[in-house]
Coordinates of C-alpha atoms in Angstrom, one line a residue:
X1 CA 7.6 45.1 52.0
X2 CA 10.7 46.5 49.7
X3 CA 8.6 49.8 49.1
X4 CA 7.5 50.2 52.7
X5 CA 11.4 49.9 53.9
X6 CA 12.5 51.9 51.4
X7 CA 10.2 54.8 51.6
X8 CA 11.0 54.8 55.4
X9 CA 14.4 54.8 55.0
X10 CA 14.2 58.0 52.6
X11 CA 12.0 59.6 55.7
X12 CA 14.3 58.4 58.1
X13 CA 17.5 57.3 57.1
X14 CA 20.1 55.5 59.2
X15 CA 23.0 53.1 58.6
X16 CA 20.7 49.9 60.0
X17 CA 18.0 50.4 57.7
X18 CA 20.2 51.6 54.9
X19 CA 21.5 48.0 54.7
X20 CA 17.9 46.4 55.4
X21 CA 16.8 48.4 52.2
X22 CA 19.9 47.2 50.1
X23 CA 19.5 43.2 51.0
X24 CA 15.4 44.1 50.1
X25 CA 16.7 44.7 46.7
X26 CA 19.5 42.8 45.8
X27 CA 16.4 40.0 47.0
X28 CA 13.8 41.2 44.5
X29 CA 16.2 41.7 41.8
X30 CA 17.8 38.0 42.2
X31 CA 14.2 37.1 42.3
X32 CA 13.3 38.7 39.4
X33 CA 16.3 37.3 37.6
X34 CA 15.0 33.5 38.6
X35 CA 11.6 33.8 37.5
X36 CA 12.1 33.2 33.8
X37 CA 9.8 34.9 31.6
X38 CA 6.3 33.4 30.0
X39 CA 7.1 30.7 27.3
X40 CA 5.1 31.1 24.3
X41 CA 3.9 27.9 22.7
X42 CA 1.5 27.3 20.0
X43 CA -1.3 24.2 20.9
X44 CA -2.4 22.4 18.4
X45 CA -5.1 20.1 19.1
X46 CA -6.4 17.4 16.5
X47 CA -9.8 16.1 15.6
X48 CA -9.6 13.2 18.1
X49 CA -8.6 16.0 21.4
X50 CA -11.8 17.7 20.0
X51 CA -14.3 15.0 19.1
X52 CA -17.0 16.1 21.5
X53 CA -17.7 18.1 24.8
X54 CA -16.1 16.1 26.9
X55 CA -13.1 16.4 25.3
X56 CA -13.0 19.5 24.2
X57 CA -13.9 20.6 28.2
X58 CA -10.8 18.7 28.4
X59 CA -8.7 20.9 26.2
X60 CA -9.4 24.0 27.8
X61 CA -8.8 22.5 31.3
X62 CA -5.5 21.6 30.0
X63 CA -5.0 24.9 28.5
X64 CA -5.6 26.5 31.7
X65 CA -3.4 24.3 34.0
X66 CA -0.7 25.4 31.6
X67 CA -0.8 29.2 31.9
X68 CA -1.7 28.8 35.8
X69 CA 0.7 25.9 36.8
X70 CA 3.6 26.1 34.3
X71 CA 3.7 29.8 33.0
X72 CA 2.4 28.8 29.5
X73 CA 1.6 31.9 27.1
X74 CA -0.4 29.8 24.8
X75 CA -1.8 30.2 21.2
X76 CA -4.4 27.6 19.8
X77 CA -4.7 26.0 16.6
X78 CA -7.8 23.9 16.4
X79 CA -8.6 21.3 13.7
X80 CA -12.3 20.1 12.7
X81 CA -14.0 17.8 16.0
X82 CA -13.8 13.9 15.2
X83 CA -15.5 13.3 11.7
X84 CA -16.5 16.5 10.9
X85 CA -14.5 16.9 7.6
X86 CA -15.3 13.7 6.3
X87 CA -19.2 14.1 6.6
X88 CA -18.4 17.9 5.0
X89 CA -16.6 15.9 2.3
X90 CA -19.8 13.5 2.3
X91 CA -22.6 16.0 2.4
X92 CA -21.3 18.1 -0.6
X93 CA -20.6 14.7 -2.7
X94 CA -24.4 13.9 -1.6
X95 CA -25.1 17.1 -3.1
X96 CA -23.4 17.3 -6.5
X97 CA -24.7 13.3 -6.8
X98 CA -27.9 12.9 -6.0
X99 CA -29.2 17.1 -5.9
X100 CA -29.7 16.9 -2.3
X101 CA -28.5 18.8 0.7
X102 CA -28.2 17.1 4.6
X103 CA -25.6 18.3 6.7
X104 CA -28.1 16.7 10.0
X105 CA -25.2 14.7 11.6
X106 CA -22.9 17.6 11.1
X107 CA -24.8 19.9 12.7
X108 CA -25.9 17.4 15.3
X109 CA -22.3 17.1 16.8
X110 CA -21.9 21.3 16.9
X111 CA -25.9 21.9 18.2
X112 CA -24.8 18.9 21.1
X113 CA -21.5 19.5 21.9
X114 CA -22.7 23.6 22.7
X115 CA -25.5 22.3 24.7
X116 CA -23.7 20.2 27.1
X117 CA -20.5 22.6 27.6
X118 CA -24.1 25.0 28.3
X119 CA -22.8 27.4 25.8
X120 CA -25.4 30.0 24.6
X121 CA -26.0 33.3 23.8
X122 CA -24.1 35.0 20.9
X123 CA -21.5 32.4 21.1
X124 CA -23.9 29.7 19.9
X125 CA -25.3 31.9 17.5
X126 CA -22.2 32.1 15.8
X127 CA -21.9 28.4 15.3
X128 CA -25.2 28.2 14.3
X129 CA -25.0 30.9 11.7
X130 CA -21.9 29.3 10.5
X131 CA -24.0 26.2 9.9
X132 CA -26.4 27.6 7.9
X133 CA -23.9 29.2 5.7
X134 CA -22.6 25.7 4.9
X135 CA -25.8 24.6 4.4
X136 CA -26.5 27.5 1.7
X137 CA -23.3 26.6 0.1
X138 CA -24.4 23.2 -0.1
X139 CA -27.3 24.3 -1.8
X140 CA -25.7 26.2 -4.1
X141 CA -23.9 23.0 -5.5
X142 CA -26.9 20.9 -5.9
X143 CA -28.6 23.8 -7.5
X144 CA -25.5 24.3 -10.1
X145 CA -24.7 20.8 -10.0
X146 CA -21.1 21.8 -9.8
X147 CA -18.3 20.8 -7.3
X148 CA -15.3 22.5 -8.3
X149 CA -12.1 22.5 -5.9
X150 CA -12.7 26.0 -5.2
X151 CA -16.0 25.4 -3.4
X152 CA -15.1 21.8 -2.0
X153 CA -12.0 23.6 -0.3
X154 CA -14.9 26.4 0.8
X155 CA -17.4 23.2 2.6
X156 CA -14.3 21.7 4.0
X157 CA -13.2 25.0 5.7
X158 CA -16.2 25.3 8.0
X159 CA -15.3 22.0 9.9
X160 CA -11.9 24.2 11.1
X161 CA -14.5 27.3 11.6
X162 CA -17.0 25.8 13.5
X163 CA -14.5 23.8 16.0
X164 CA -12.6 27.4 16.7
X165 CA -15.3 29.2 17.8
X166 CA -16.4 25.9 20.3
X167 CA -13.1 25.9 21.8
X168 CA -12.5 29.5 22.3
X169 CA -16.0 29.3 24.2
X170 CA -15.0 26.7 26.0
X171 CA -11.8 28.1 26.9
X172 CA -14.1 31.5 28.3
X173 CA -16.5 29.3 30.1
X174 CA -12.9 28.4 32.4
X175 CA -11.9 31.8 32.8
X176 CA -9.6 32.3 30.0
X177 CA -9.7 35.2 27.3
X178 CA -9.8 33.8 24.6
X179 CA -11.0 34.7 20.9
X180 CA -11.5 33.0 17.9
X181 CA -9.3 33.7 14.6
X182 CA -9.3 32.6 11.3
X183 CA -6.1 31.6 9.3
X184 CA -6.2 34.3 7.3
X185 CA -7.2 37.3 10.1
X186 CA -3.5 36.3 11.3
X187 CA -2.0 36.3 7.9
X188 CA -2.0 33.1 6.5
X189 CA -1.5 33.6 2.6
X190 CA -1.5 30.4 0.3
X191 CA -1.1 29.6 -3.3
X192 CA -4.1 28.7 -5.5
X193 CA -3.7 25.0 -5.4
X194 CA -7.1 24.0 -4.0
X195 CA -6.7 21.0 -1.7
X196 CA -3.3 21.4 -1.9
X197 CA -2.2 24.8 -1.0
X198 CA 1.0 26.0 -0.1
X199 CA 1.5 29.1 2.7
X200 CA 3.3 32.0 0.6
X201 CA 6.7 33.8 2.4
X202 CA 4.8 36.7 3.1
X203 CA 2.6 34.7 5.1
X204 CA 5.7 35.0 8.2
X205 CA 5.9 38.8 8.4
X206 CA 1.5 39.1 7.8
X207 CA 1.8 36.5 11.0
X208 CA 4.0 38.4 13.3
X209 CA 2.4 41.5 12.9
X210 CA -1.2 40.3 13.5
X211 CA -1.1 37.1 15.9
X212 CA 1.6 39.1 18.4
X213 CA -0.4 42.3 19.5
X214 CA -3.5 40.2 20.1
X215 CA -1.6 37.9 22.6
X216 CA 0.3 41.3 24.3
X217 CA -3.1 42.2 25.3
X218 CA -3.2 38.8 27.5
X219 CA -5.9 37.2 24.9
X220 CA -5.3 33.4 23.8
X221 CA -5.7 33.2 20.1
X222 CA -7.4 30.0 18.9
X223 CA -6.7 29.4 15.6
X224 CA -8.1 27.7 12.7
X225 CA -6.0 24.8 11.1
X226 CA -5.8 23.6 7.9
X227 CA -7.1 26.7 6.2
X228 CA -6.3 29.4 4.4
X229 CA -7.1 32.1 1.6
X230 CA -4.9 32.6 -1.8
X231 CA -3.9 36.2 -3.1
X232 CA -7.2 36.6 -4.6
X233 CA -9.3 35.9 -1.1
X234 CA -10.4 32.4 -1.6
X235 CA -10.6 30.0 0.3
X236 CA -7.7 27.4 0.6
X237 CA -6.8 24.2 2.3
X238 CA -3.4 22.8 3.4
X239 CA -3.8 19.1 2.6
X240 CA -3.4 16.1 4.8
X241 CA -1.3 17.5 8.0
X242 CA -2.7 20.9 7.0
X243 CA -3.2 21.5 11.0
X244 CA -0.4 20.8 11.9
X245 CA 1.4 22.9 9.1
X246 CA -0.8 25.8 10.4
X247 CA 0.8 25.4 14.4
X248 CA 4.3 25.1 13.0
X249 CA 3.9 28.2 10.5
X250 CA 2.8 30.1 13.2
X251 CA 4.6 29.2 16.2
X252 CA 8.3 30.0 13.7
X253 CA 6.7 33.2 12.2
X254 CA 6.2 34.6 15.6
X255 CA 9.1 33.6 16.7
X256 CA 7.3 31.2 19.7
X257 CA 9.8 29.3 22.1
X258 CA 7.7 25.6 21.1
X259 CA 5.4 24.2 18.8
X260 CA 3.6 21.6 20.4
X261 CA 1.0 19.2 18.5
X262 CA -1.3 17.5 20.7
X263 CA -2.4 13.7 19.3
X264 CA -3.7 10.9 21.3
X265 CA -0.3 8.8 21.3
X266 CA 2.7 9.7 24.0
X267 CA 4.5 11.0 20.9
X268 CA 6.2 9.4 18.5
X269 CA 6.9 5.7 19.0
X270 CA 9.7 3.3 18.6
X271 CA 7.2 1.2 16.2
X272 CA 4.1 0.8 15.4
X273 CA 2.2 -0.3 18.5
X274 CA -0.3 -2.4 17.1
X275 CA 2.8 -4.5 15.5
X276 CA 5.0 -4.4 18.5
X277 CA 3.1 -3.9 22.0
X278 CA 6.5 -3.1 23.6
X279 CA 6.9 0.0 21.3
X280 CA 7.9 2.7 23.8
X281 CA 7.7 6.9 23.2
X282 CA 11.0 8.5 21.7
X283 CA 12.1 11.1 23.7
X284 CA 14.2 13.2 21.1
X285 CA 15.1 12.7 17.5
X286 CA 16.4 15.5 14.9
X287 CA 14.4 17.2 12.5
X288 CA 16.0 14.9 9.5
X289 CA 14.9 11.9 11.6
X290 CA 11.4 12.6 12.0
X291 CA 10.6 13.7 8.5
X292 CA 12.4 10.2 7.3
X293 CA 9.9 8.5 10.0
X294 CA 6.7 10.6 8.8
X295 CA 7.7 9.6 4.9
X296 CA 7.9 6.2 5.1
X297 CA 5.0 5.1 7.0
X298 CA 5.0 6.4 10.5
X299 CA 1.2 8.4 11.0
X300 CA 1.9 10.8 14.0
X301 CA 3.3 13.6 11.2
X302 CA 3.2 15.0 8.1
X303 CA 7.1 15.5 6.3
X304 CA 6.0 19.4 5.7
X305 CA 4.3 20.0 8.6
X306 CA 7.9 20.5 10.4
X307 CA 9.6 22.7 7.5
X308 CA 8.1 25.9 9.1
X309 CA 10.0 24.9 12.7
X310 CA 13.0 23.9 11.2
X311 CA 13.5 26.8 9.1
X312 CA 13.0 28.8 12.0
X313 CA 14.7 26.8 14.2
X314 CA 11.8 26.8 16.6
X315 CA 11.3 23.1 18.9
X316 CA 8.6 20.9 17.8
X317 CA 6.8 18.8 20.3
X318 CA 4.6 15.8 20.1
X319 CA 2.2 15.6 23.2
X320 CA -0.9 13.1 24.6
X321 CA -3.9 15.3 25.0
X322 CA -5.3 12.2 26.8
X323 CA -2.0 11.6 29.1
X324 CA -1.0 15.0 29.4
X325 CA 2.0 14.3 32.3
X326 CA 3.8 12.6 29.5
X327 CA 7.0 14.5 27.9
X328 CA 6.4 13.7 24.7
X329 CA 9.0 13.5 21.5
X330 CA 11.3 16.6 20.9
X331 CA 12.1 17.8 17.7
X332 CA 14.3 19.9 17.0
X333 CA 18.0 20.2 15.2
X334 CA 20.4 18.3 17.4
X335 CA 17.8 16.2 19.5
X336 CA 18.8 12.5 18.3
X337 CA 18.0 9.6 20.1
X338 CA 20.4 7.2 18.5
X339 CA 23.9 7.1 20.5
X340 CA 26.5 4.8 20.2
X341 CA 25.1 2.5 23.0
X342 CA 21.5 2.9 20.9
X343 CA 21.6 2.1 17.4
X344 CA 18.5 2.8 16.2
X345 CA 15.4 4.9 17.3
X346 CA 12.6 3.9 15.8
X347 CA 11.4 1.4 13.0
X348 CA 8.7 2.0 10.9
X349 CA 7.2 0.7 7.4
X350 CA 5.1 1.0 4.5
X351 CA 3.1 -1.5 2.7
X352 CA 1.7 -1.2 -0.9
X353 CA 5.5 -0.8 -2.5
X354 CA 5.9 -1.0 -6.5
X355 CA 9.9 -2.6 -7.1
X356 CA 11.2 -1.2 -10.4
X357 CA 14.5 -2.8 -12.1
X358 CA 16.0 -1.2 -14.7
X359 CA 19.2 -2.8 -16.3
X360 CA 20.7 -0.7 -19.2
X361 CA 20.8 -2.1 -22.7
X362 CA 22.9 0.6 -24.5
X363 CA 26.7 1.7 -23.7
X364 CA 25.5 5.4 -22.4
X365 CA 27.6 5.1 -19.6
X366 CA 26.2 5.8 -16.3
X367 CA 25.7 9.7 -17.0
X368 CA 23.9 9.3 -19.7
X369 CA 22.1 5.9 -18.5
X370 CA 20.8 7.8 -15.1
X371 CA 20.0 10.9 -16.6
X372 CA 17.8 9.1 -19.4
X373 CA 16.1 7.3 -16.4
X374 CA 15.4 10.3 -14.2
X375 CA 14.1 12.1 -17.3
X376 CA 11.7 9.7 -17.8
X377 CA 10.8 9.7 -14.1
X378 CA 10.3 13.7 -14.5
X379 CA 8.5 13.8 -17.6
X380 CA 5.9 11.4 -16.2
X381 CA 5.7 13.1 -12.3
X382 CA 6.3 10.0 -10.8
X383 CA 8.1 9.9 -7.0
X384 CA 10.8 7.3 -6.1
X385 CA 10.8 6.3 -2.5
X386 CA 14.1 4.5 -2.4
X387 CA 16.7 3.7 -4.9
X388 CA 20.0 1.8 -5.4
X389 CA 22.2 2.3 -8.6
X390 CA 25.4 1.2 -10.4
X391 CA 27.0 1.9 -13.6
X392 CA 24.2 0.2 -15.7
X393 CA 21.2 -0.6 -13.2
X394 CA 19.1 1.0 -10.6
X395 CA 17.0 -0.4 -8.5
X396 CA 13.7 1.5 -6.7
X397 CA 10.1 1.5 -5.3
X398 CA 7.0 3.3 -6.3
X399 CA 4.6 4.4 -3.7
X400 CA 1.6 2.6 -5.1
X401 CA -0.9 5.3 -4.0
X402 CA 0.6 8.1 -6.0
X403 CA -0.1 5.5 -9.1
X404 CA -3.9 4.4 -8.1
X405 CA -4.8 8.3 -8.2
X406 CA -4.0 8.4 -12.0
X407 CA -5.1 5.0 -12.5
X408 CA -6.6 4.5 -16.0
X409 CA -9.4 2.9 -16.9
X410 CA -7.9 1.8 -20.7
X411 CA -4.3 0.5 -18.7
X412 CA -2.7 -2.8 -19.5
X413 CA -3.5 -6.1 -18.1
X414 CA -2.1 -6.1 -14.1
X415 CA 0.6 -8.4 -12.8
X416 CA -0.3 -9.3 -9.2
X417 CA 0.3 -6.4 -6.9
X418 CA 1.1 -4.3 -10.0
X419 CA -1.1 -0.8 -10.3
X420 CA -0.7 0.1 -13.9
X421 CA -1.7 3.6 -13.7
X422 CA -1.4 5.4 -17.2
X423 CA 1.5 7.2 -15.5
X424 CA 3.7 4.3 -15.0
X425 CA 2.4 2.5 -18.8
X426 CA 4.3 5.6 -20.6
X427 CA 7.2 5.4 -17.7
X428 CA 7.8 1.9 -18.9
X429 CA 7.3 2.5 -23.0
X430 CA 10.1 5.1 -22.0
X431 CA 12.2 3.7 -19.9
X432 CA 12.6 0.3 -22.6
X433 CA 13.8 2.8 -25.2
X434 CA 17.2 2.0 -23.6
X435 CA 16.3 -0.5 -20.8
X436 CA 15.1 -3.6 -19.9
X437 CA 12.4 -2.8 -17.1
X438 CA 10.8 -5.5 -14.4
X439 CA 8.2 -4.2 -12.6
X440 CA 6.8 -6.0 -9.4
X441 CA 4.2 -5.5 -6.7
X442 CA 3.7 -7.2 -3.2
X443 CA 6.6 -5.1 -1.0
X444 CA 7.3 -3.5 2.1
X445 CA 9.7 -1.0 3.3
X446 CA 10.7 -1.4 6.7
X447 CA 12.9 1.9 7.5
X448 CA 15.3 2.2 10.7
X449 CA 16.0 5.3 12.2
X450 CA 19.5 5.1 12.6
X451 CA 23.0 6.3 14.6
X452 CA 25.3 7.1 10.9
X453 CA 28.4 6.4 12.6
X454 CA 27.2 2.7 13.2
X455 CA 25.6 2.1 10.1
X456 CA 27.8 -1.2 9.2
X457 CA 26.5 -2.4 12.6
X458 CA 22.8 -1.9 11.5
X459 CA 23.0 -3.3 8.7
X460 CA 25.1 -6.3 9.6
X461 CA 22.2 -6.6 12.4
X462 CA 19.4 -5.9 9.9
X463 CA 21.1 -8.8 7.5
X464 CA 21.5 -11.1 10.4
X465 CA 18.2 -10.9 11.5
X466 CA 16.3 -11.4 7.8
X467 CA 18.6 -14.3 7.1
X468 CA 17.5 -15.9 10.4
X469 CA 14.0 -15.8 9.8
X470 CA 14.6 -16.1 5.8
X471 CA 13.0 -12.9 4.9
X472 CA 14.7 -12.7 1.4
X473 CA 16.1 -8.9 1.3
X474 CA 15.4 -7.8 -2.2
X475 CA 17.1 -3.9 -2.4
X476 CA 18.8 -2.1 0.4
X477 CA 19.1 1.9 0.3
X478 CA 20.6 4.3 2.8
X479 CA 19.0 7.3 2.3
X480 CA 20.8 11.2 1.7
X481 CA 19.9 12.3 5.0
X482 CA 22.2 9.7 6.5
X483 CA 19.6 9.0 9.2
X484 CA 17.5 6.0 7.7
X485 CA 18.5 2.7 6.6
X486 CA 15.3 0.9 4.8
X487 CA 15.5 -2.8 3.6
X488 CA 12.9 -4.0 0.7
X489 CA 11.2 -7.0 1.9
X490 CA 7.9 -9.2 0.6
X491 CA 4.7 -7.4 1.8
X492 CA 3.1 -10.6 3.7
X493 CA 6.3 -10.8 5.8
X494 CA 7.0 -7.2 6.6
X495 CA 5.2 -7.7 10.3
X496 CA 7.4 -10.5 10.9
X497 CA 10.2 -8.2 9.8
X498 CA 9.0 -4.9 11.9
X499 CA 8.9 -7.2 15.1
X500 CA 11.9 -9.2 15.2
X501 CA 13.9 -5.9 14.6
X502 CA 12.1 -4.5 17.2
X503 CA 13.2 -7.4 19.3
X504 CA 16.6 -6.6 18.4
X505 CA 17.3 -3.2 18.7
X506 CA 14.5 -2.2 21.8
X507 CA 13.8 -5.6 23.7
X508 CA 17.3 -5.9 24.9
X509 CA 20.4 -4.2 26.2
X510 CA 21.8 -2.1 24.2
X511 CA 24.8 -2.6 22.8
X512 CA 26.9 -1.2 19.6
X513 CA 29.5 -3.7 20.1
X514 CA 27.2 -6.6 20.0
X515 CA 24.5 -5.6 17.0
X516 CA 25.3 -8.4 14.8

């Protein structure tokens, strides 16, 4: 309509038309102006959005309803559907044990899950062929006998590399141009720490340079998670949250307006559900809050998975594949939920705590006293979750899992609860060269998600609450972030702990002024 009126009035101007023309395009330009632009977001769906056909039909119906209904320019990052890693992981342990080689149920899911979203053609082949490269690798280890890291990182990568190439045919089935890329076609670059890679620097400028031009041709890049290759070209993988890693270091490499992860909770919760039914989502919290959550117990992230975001500064969103109307939890820099009418947003624990006292038995003074300590602690690459010190004690947990890893078989007789690993044995020997050292099992953690400017609220709350149900309190710790406030309690009364906290702080009014 603009053109036609303006291309008349150039035939035939006159003053009536002259202003007809001018309201045409001071319309189309405030129109323009209120139409915001595309917002690029990277998807990342888990193994549980993409355990079969139906859901993975799911996905890509989601996918779509989000470029058509809210303007979404979306890039994918897929990890492995349902189980598929851990029969990958079972398959090549079958292999190196007992010298044979069945990847059947593996191969059943794919073969299924392409017949029933009717996908065929070269696009099955390419799953297909991708199967029966596993299956030579697989091969290759039973022949050898041999399972290095290398080549379990290699069996474990085709999981990622199978589910991409399901999804972006999925995806095409609905319309949508999609294509299938792995980690490294877009530039993901990791160290050589097989099973345990870390992306390199270079990986951000590789990223923007390959995963942009592909989407500015209107294509929707889906993405392998998880994955990676080193310097040399070998395969890599991220590690537990490796997926999610993946979205984040893409979505602030490229500079993306949101990250969002797609689970199969409405984001993250005030406490665990299946301790406290009335756990309800979080709507915001910072970056420092949920990377306390995610470390001591809470499963919805990984701590590094966010680094990449909040380096970037990029928004980090947690989202329901299976209720996608809900808003989901909002990470980000300045997004706290705790206020001064809302002490506290979210509680969380972790079971399976080691208690370490260390009193001082020497006049080093507490320089010399805490750096003999954190020595030892260094020397012997052991992780303290939480810890309180004075002059000539300190007080702190263990995470007991980082100590059954290096278990030994030759270790010293266990106290209950106690995992002497050989790791903590020479920690100890070290440590009594100048202190006297208790160790003790059976304890929880129970970590609150708190507002720093009423802490001595929480606390007194926290206190009040333990001595009413005479939960003995055995070390309290705020931690550097200023965000988390976690209590030490006895393992078999943690749930009792978790829940009348919960009570507290979420199951009525709020109120700073009355938190004792």
């Amino acid at each position: 309509l603009m053109t036609a009126a303006l291309l008349a009035y150039i035939v035939r101007p006159n003053p009536t038309m002259s202003r007809t023309v001018l309201l045409l395009l001071l319309l189309a330009r405030a129109r323009g102006a209120l139409v915001p632009p595309p917002m690029r977001v990277v998807m990342k769906f888990g193994g549980s959005s993409v355990r079969d056909a139906e859901r993975i039909a799911e996905v890509a119906s989601l996918v779509r309803a989000q470029m058509v209904e809210h303007s979404v320019q979306p890039c994918l990052v897929c990890s492995a559907m349902g189980k598929t890693t851990n029969g990958l992981l079972a398959a090549a342990d079958r292999a190196i044990d007992e010298g044979t080689v069945d990847l059947s149920t593996v191969r059943a899911l794919h073969v299924d899950t392409l017949d029933a979203l009717s996908i065929s053609g070269t696009e099955a082949s390419e799953v297909v062929e991708l199967l029966d490269k596993c299956e030579r690798t697989l091969e290759g280890v039973a022949l050898l006998g041999e399972l290095s890291p290398r080549t379990r990182d290699l069996v474990v990568s085709y999981g990622e590399r199978l589910s991409g190439r399901v999804v972006a045919a999925a995806l095409r089935r609905q319309g949508v141009r999609a294509k299938q890329l792995e980690a490294w076609d877009v530039g993901v670059v990791t160290t050589d720490e097989f099973g345990e890679a870390t992306p390199l620097d270079q990986s951000w400028e590789g990223i923007a340079a390959s995963l942009l031009p592909v989407m500015e041709e209107g294509t929707v890049p889906v993405v392998t998670g998880f994955i990676g290759k080193d310097l040399q070209g070998r395969v890599t993988t991220l590690g537990r949250g490796g997926s999610d890693l993946t979205a984040s270091l893409l979505g602030a490499a490229a500079g993306f307006d949101e990250v969002q992860v797609w689970k199969d909770v409405d984001g993250i919760l005030t406490a665990d559900p299946r301790i406290c039914p009335a756990a309800a989502p979080v709507a915001r919290v910072t970056f420092d809050e949920a990377a306390e959550l995610a470390y001591f117990g809470a499963q919805v992230l990984h701590p590094l998975a966010m680094q990449p975001c909040r380096r970037a500064g990029v928004p980090f969103r947690v989202k329901n594949s299976y209720n996608p109307a809900a808003e989901g939890t909002l990470i980000s820099a300045d997004g706290s939920a705790c206020s001064e009418t809302r002490l506290v947003s979210a509680i969380t624990s972790k079971n399976g705590v080691q208690l370490v006292d260390i009193e001082s038995t020497r006049m080093l003074g507490a320089y010399g006293f805490l750096a003999r300590v954190f020595a030892a602690f260094d020397r012997w690459r052991i992780s303290i979750d939480v810890i309180a010190s004075s002059e000539v004690s300190v007080s702190l947990t263990l995470n007991k899992n980082q100590l059954l890893e290096r278990r030994s078989i030759s270790a010293l007789e266990q106290s209950p609860g106690v995992e002497r690993s050989e790791a903590l044995v020479g920690l100890m020997a070290d440590l009594e060269q100048v202190a006297n050292v208790r160790v003790s099992g059976g304890h929880s953690i129970v970590t609150l998600i708190a507002n720093v400017g009423c802490s001595s609220a929480v606390v007194s709350a926290v206190c009040a609450a333990m001595d009413r149900l005479g939960i003995p309190v055995q070390m309290i710790s705020q931690g550097a972030s200023k965000v988390n406030i976690s209590i030490v309690v006895p393992e078999e009364r943690a749930v009792e702990a978790v829940q009348e906290l919960h009570r507290h702080f979420f199951e009525q009014p709020p109120d700073c002024a009355g938190a004792s």
